[in-house]
Short mmCIF file of C-alpha atoms in Angstrom, two decimals:
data_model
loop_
_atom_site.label_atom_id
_atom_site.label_comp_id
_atom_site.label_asym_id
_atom_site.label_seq_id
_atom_site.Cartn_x
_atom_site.Cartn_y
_atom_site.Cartn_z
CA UNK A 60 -37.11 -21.57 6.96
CA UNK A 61 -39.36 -18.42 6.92
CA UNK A 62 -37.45 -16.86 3.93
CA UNK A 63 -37.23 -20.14 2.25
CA UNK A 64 -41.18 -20.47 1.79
CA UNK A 65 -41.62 -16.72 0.97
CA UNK A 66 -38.96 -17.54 -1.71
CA UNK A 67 -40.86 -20.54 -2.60
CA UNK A 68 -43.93 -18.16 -2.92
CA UNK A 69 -42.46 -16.07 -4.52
CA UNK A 70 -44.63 -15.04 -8.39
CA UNK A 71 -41.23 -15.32 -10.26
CA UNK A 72 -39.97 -18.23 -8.30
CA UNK A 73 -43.40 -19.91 -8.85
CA UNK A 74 -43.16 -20.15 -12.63
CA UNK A 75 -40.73 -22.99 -12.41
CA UNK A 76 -41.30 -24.74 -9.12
CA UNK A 77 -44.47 -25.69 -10.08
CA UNK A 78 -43.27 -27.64 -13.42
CA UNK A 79 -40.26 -28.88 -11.50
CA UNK A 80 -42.52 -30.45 -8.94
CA UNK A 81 -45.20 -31.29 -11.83
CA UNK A 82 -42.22 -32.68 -13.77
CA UNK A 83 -40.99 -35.19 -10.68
CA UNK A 84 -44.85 -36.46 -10.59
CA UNK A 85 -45.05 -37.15 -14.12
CA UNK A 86 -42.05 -39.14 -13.93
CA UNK A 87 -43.37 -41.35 -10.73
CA UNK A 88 -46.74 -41.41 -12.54
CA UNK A 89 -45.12 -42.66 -15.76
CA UNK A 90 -43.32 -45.31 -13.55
CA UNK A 91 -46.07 -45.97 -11.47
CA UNK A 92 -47.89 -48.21 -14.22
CA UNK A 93 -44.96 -51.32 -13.99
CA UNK A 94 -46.50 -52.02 -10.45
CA UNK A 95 -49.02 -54.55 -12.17
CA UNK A 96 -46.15 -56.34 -14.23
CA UNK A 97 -46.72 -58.97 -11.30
CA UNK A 98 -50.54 -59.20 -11.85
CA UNK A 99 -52.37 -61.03 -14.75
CA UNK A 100 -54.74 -59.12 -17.16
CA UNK A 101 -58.48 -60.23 -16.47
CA UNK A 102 -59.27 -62.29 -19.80
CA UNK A 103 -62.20 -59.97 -20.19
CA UNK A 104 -59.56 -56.72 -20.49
CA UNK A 105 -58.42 -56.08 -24.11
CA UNK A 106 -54.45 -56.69 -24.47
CA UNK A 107 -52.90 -52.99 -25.38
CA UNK A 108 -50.08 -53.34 -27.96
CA UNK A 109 -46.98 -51.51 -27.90
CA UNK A 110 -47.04 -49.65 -31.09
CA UNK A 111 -50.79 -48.26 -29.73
CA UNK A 112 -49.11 -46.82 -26.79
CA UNK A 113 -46.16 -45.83 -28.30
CA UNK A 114 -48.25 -43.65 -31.09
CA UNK A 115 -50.07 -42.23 -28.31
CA UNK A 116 -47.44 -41.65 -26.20
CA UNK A 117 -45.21 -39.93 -29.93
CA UNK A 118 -48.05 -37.24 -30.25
CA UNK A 119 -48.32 -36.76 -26.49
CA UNK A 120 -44.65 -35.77 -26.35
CA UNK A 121 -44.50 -33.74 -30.34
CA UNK A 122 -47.88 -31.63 -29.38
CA UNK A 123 -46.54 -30.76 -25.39
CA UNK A 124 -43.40 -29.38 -26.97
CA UNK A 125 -44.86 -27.11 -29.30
CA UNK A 126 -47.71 -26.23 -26.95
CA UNK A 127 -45.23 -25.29 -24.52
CA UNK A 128 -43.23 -23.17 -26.79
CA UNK A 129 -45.87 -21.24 -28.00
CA UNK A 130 -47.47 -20.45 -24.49
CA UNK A 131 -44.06 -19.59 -22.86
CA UNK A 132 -43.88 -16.65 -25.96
CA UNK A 133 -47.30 -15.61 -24.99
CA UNK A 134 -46.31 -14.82 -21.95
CA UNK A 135 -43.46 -13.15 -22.47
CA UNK A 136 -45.78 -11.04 -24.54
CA UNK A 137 -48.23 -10.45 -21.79
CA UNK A 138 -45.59 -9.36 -19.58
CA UNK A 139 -44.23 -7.21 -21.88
CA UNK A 140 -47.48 -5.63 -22.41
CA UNK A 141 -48.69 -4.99 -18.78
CA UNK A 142 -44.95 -3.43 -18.40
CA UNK A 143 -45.18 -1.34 -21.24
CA UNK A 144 -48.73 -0.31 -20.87
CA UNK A 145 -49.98 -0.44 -17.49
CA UNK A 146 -46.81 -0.23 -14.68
CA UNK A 147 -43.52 -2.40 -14.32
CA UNK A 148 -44.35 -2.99 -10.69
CA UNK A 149 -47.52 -4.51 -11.99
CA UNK A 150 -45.50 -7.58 -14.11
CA UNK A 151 -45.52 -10.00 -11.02
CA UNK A 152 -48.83 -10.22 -10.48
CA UNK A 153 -49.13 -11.08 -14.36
CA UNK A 154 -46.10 -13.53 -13.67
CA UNK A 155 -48.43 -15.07 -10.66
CA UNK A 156 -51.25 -15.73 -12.55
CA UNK A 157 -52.42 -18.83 -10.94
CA UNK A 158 -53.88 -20.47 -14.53
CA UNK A 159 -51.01 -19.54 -16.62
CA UNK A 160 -48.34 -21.71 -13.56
CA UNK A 161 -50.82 -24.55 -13.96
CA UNK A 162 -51.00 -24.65 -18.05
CA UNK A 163 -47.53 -24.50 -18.32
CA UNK A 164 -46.74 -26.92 -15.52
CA UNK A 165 -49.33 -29.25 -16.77
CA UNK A 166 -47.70 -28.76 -20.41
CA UNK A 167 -44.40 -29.53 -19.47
CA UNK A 168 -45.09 -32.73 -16.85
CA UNK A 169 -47.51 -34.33 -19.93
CA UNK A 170 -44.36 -33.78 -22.36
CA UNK A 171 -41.62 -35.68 -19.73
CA UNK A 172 -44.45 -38.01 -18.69
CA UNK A 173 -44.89 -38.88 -22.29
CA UNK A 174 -41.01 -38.82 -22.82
CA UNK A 175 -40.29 -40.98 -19.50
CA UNK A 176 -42.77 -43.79 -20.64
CA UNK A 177 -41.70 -43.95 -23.91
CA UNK A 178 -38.58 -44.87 -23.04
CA UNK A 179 -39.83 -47.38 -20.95
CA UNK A 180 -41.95 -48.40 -23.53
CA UNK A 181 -39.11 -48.76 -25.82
CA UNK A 182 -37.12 -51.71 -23.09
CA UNK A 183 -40.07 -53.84 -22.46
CA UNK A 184 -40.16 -52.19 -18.91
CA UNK A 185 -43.97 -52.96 -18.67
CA UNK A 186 -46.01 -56.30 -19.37
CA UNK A 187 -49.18 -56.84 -20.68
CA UNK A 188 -51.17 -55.50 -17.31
CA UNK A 189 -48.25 -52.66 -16.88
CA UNK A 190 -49.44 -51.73 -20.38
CA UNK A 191 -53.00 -51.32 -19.61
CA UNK A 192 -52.57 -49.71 -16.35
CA UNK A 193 -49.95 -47.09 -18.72
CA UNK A 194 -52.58 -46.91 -21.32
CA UNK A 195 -55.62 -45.95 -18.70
CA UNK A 196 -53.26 -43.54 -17.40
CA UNK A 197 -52.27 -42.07 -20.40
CA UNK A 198 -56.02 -41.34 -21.50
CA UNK A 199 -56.17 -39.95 -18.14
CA UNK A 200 -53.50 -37.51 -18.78
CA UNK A 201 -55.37 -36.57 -22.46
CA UNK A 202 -58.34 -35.62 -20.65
CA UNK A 203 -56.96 -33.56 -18.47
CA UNK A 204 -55.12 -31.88 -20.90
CA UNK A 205 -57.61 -30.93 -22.95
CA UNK A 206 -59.42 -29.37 -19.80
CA UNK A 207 -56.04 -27.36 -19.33
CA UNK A 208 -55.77 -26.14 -22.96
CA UNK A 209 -59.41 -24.89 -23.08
CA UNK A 210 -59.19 -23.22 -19.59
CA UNK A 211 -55.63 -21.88 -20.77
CA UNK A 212 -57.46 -20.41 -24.63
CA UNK A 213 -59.63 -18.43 -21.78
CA UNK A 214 -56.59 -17.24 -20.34
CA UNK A 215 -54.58 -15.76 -22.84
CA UNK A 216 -57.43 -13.79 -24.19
CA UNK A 217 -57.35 -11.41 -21.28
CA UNK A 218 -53.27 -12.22 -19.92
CA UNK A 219 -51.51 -9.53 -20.00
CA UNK A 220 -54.58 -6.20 -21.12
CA UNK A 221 -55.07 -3.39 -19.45
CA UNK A 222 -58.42 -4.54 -17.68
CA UNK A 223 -57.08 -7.93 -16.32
CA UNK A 224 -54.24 -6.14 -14.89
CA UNK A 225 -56.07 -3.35 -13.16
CA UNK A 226 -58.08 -6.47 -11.80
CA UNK A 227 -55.44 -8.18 -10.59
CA UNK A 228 -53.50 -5.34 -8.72
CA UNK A 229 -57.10 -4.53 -7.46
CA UNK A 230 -57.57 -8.13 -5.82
CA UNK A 231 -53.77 -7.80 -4.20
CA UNK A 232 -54.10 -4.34 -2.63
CA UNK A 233 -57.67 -6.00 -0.98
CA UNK A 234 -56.36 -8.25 0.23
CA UNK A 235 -53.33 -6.93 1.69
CA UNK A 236 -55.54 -4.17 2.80
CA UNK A 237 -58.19 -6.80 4.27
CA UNK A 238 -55.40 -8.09 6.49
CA UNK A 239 -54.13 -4.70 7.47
CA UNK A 240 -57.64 -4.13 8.47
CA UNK A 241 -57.88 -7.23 10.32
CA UNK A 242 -54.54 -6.75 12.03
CA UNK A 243 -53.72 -2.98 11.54
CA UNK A 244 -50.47 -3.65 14.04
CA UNK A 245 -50.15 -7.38 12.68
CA UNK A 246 -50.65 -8.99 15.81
CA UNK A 247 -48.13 -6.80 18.11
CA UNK A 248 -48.83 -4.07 20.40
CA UNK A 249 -49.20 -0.38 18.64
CA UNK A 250 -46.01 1.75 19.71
CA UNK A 251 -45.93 4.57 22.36
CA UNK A 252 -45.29 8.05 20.79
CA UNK A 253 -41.90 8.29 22.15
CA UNK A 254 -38.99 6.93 21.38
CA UNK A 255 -38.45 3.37 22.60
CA UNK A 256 -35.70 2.78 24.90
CA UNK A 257 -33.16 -0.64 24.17
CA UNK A 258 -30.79 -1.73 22.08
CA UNK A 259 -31.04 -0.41 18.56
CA UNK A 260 -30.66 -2.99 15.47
CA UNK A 261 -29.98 -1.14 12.64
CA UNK A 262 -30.16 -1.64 8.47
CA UNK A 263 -26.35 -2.32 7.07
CA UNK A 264 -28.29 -1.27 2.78
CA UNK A 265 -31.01 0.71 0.71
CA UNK A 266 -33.44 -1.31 0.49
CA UNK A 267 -37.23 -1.73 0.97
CA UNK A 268 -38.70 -3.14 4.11
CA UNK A 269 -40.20 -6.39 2.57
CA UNK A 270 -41.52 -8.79 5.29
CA UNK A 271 -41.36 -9.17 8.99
CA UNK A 272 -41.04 -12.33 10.69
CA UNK A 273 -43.54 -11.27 13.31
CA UNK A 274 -43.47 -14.68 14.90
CA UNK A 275 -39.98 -14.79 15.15
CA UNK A 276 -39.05 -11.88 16.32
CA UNK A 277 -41.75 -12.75 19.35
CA UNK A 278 -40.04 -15.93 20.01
CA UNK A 279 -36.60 -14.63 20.31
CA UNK A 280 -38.42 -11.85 22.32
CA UNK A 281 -39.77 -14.80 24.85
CA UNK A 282 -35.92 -16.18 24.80
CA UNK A 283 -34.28 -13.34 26.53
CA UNK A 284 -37.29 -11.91 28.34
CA UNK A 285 -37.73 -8.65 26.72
CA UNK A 286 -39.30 -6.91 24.71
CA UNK A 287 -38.65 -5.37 20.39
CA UNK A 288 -40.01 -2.30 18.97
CA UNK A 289 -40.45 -2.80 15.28
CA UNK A 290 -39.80 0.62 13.87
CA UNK A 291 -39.78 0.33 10.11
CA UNK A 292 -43.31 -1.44 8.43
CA UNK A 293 -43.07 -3.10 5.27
CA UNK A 294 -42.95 -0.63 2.33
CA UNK A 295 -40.38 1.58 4.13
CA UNK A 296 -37.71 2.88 2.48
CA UNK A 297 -34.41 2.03 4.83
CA UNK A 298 -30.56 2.91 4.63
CA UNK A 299 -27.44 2.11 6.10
CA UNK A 300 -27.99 3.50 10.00
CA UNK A 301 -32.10 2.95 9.71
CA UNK A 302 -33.34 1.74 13.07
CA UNK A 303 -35.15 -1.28 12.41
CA UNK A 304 -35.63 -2.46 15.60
CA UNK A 305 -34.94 -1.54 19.77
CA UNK A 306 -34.68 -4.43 21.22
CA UNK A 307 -35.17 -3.84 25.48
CA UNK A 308 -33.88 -6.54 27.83
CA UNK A 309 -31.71 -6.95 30.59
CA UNK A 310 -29.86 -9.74 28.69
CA UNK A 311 -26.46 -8.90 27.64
CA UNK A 312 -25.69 -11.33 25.06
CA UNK A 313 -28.24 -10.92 22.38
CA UNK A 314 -28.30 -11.94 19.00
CA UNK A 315 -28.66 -8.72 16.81
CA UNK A 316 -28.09 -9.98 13.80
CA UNK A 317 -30.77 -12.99 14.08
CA UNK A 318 -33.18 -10.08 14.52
CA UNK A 319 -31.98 -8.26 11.44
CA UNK A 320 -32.79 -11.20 9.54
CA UNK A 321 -36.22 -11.25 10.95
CA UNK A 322 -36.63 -8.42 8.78
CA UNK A 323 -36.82 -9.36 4.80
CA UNK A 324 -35.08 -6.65 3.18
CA UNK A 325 -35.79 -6.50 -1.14
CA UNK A 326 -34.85 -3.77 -3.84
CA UNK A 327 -38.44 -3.69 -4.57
CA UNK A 328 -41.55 -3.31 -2.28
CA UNK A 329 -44.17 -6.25 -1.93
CA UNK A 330 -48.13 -6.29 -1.68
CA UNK A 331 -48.24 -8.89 1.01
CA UNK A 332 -48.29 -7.04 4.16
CA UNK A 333 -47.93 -3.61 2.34
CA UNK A 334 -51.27 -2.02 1.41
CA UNK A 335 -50.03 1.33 0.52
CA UNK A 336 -47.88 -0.05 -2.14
CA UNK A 337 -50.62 -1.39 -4.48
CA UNK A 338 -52.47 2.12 -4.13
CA UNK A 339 -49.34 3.28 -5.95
CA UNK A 340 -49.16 0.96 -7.97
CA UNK A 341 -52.72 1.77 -9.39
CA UNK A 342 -51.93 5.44 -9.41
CA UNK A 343 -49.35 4.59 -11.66
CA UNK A 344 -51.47 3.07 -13.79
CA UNK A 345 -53.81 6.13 -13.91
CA UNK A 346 -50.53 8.24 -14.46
CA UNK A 347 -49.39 6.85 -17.39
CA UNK A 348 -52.67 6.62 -18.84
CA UNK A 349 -53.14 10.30 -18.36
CA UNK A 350 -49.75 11.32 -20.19
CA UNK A 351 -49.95 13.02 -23.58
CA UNK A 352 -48.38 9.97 -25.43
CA UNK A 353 -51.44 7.72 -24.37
CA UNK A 354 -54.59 10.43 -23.23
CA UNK A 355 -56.66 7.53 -21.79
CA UNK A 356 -58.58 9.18 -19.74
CA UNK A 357 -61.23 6.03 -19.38
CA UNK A 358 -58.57 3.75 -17.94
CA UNK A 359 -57.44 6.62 -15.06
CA UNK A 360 -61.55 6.60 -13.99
CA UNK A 361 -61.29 2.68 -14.24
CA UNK A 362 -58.42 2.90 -11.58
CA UNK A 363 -59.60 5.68 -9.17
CA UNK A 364 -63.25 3.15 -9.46
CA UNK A 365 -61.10 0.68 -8.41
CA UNK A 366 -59.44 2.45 -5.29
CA UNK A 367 -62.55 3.30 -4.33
CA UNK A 368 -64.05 -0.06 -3.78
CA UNK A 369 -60.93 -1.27 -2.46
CA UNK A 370 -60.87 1.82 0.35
CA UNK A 371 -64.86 1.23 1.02
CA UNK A 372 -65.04 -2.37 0.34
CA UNK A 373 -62.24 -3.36 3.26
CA UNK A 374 -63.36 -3.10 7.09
CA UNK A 375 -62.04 -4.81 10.37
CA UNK A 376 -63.85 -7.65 11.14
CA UNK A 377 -65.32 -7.39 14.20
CA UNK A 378 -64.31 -11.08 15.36
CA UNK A 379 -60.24 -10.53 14.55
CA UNK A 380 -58.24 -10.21 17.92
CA UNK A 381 -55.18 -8.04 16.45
CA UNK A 382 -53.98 -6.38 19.37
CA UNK A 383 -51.93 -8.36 21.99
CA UNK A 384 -51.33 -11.80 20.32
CA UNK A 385 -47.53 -11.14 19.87
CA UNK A 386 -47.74 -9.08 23.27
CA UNK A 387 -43.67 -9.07 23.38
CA UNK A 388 -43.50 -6.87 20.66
CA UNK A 389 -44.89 -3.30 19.31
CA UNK A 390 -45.19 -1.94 16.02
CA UNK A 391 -45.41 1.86 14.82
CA UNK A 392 -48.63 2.89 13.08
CA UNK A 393 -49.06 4.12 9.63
CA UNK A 394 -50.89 7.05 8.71
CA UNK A 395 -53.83 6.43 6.57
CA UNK A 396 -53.66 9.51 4.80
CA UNK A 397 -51.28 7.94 2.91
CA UNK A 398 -53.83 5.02 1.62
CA UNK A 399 -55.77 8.28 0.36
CA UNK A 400 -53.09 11.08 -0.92
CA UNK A 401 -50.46 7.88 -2.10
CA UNK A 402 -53.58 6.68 -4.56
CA UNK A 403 -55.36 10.20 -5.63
CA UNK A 404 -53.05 12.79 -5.61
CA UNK A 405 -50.65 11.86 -8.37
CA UNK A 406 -53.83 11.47 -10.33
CA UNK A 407 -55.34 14.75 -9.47
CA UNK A 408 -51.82 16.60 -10.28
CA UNK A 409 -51.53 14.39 -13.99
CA UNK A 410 -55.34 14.90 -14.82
CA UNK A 411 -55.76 18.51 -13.07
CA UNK A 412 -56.59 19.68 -16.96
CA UNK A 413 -58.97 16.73 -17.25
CA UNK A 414 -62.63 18.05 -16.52
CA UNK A 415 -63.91 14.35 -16.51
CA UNK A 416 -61.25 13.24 -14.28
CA UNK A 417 -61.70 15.65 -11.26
CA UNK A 418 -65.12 15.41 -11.50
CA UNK A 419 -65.27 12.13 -11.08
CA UNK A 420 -62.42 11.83 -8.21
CA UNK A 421 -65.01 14.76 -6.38
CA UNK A 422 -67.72 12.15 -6.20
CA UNK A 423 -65.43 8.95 -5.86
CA UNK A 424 -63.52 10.58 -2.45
CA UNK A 425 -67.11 11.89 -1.23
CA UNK A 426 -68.10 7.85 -1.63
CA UNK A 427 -64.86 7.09 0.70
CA UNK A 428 -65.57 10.02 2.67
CA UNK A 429 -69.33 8.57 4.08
CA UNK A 430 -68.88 5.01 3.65
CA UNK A 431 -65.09 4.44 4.44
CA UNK A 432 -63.52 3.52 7.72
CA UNK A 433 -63.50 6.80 9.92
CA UNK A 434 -59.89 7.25 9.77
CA UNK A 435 -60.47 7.97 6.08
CA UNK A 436 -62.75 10.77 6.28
CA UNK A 437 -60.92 13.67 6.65
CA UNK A 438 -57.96 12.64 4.53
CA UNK A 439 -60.66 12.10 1.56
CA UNK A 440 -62.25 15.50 2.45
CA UNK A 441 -58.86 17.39 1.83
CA UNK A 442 -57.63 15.52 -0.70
CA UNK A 443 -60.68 16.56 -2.61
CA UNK A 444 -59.73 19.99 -1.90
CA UNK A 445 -56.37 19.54 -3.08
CA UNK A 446 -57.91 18.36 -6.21
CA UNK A 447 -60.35 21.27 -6.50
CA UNK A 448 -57.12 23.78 -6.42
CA UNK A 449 -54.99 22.05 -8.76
CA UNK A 450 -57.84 21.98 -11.40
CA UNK A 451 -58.73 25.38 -11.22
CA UNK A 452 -55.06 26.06 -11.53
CA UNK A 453 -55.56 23.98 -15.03
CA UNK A 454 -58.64 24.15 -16.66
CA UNK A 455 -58.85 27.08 -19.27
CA UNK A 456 -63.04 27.18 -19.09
CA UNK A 457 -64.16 29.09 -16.53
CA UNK A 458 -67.36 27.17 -16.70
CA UNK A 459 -65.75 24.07 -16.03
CA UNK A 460 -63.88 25.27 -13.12
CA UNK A 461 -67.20 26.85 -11.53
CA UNK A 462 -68.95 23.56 -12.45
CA UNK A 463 -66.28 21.59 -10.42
CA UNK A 464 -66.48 24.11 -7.13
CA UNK A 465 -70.50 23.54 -7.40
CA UNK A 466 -69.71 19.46 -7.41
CA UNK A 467 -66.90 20.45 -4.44
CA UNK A 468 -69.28 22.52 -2.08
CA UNK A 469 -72.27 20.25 -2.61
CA UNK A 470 -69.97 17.27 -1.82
CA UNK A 471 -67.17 18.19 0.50
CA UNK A 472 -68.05 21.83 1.77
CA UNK A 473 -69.72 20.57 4.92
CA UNK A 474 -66.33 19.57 5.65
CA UNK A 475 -64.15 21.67 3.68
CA UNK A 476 -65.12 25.41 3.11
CA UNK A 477 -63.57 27.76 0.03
CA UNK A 478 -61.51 30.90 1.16
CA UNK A 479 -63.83 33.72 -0.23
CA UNK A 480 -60.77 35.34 -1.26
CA UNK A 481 -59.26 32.41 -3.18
CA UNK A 482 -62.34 31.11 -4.50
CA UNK A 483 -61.19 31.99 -7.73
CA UNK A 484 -58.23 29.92 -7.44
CA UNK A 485 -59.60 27.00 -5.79
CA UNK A 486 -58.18 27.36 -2.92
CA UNK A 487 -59.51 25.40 0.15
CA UNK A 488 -58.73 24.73 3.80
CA UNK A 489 -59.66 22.26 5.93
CA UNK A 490 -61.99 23.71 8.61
CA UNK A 491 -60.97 21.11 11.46
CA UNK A 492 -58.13 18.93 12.01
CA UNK A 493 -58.25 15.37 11.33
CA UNK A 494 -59.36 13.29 14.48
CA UNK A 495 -56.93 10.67 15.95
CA UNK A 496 -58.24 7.39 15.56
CA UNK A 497 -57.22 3.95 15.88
CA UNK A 498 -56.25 2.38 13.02
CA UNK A 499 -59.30 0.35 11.53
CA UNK A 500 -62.09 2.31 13.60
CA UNK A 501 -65.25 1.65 11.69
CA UNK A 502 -67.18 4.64 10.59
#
């Protein structure tokens, strides 16, 4: 049942179900109106002919059709476009845009609602009240229509461009990262350091770590009074002999393959309850925006903006109760350098040439530095660093590089000091290691 509904929810799966549910609706609502065939029209209530309802009903079904046509080639187009110009792991959020499921469900239920009471239309399956019920209803449907078609012009003016997909990759990774913030271990205990002890359930294919069934897995943990490590988070990359899971009980008939299947395997990673992945997903963005074919410098700056807000913008909240509600089960931690270095340094090695680029990552990473999560402030102090060497590496003015150590020192040096003998070069080390923190201190 659990991998039913996350197929259900699934973007791509959700551009039919909703018009095959929409479609089964129309069809009762179409149907619906022949429940007054038993009643008498008030005499005050103007008799509806057929041919009125029928000519309503003919331009209901002609316009739908077209309608429909033309906004399933728009957005094909709009996927095409956010493929082609911002990432191709960035097409199903532009397949899950909410507005463009509900126009085209709406579209398609008005053109079989129109079709089903035609046809009833056509065998005298309503009387004179079933005809005035149909005929309120169909006006209904009109309005509602036109509602859809306006909201759906506002739509396609921004499906599919560069902006409204940076926006909507910006509003997944928040929210996955929200929830990772809220529940940095997902409601399970966080793993020892060493090596858990049990029996190990391991992957049988290549594939990415897509979903766990958290409440699942603590179930069957409760059923043979043990305990399961999770080893492998969603966004992990796992192959044939991967540990998955341990699972530790004193049980000797247990079900190892009904706990592999509490863990959703997929050829490609998803944002749900994998924040990392829609940091990469930006930096691709930025990366092809920085390559020689398209020198967009503007849209890479629009994208590390948008990590920012997204690293500064998402704290625990001090009411959430993570830790302990699945108390059967522990899961390994991730390292949140990786929320930093997965989003900035791809950018900083594509745009180390890019005066305007560094610069403004120097200031952006000194923003997630101070007003981050704690756990964040070193990693954004050395990747800055990293950045600093890797432009000076690049840029051919010596003025620029000197201008981007001044913005460096002022910014990170409390933090970070320049090797007097690599100054030059722009090389940096971190003066202190990172500190250990739990995952989702506050700063």
């Amino acid at each position: 049942m659990y991998r039913f509904f996350l197929w259900v929810k699934d973007n791509e799966n959700q551009l039919w179900v909703k018009p095959a549910i929409g479609s089964l609706f129309a069809i009762g609502f179409a149907l619906f109106a022949a429940a007054g065939n038993q009643l008498d029209l008030p005499k005050n209530f103007p008799e509806i002919e057929r041919d009125t309802l029928d000519g309503l009903l003919t331009v209901i079904a002609s316009s739908m059709l077209a309608v429909t046509t033309f906004s399933l080639s728009i957005m094909v187009s709009a996927f095409a476009s956010a493929s082609a110009a911002a990432t191709p792991r960035a097409t199903a959020l532009v397949i899950g845009d909410e507005h463009a499921h509900n126009a085209i469900a709406s579209f398609i239920s008005a053109f079989i609602y129109s079709i089903i009471a035609k046809s009833a239309l056509g065998v005298s399956y309503y009387g004179p009240t079933g005809r005035f019920i149909l005929f309120i209803s169909t006006l209904a449907v009109l309005i509602y229509l036109i509602y859809t078609l306006i909201r759906w012009v506002r739509t396609m003016s921004s499906l599919g461009r560069m902006g409204n997909t940076i926006d909507k990759i910006e509003v997944a990774t928040t929210n996955a990262m929200q929830n990772y913030r809220d529940r940095p271990t997902m409601g399970a205990l966080l793993s020892a350091p060493t090596e858990p002890v049990g029996v190990p359930v391991r992957c049988e294919e290549v594939a990415y770590v897509r979903h766990i069934n958290i409440e699942g897995l603590q179930a069957m943990a409760v059923e043979i009074d043990g305990r399961i490590h999770i080893m492998a988070r969603p966004g992990t990359l796992v192959d044939p002999g991967t540990v998955l899971l341990y699972i530790e009980s004193s049980h000797e008939d247990i079900d190892l393959e009904r706990a592999r299947n509490a863990v959703l395997l997929g050829k490609m990673r998803s944002f749900d309850q994998d924040p990392r992945f829609g940091m990469i997903v930006l930096s691709e963005v930025a990366q092809r925006a920085l390559s020689p074919a398209v020198n967009d410098p503007g849209t890479a700056i629009s994208v590390m903006n948008a990590m920012a807000r997204i690293l500064i913008s998402t704290r625990p909240n001090p009411n959430s109760t993570d830790s302990g509600e699945f108390d059967r089960l522990s899961l390994v931690e991730i390292d949140e350098t990786d929320l930093v270095r997965q989003g900035f340094d791809p950018i900083s090695r594509d745009g180390a040439a890019i005066f305007e680029v560094i610069i403004r990552m120097q200031k952006l990473l000194a923003s997630i530095a101070e007003q981050a999560v704690l756990s964040l402030k070193m990693p954004a102090h050395q990747q800055a660093a990293d950045a600093l060497r890797r432009a000076c590496q690049s840029l051919a003015l010596e003025s620029e590089k000197q201008a981007i150590t001044d913005v460096f020192g002022q910014l990170h040096g409390h933090a970070v000091k320049l090797d007097a003998d690599d100054a030059d070069a722009g090389a940096a080390r971190a003066t202190a290691p990172p500190p250990r923190t739990t995952a989702g201190e506050p700063a």
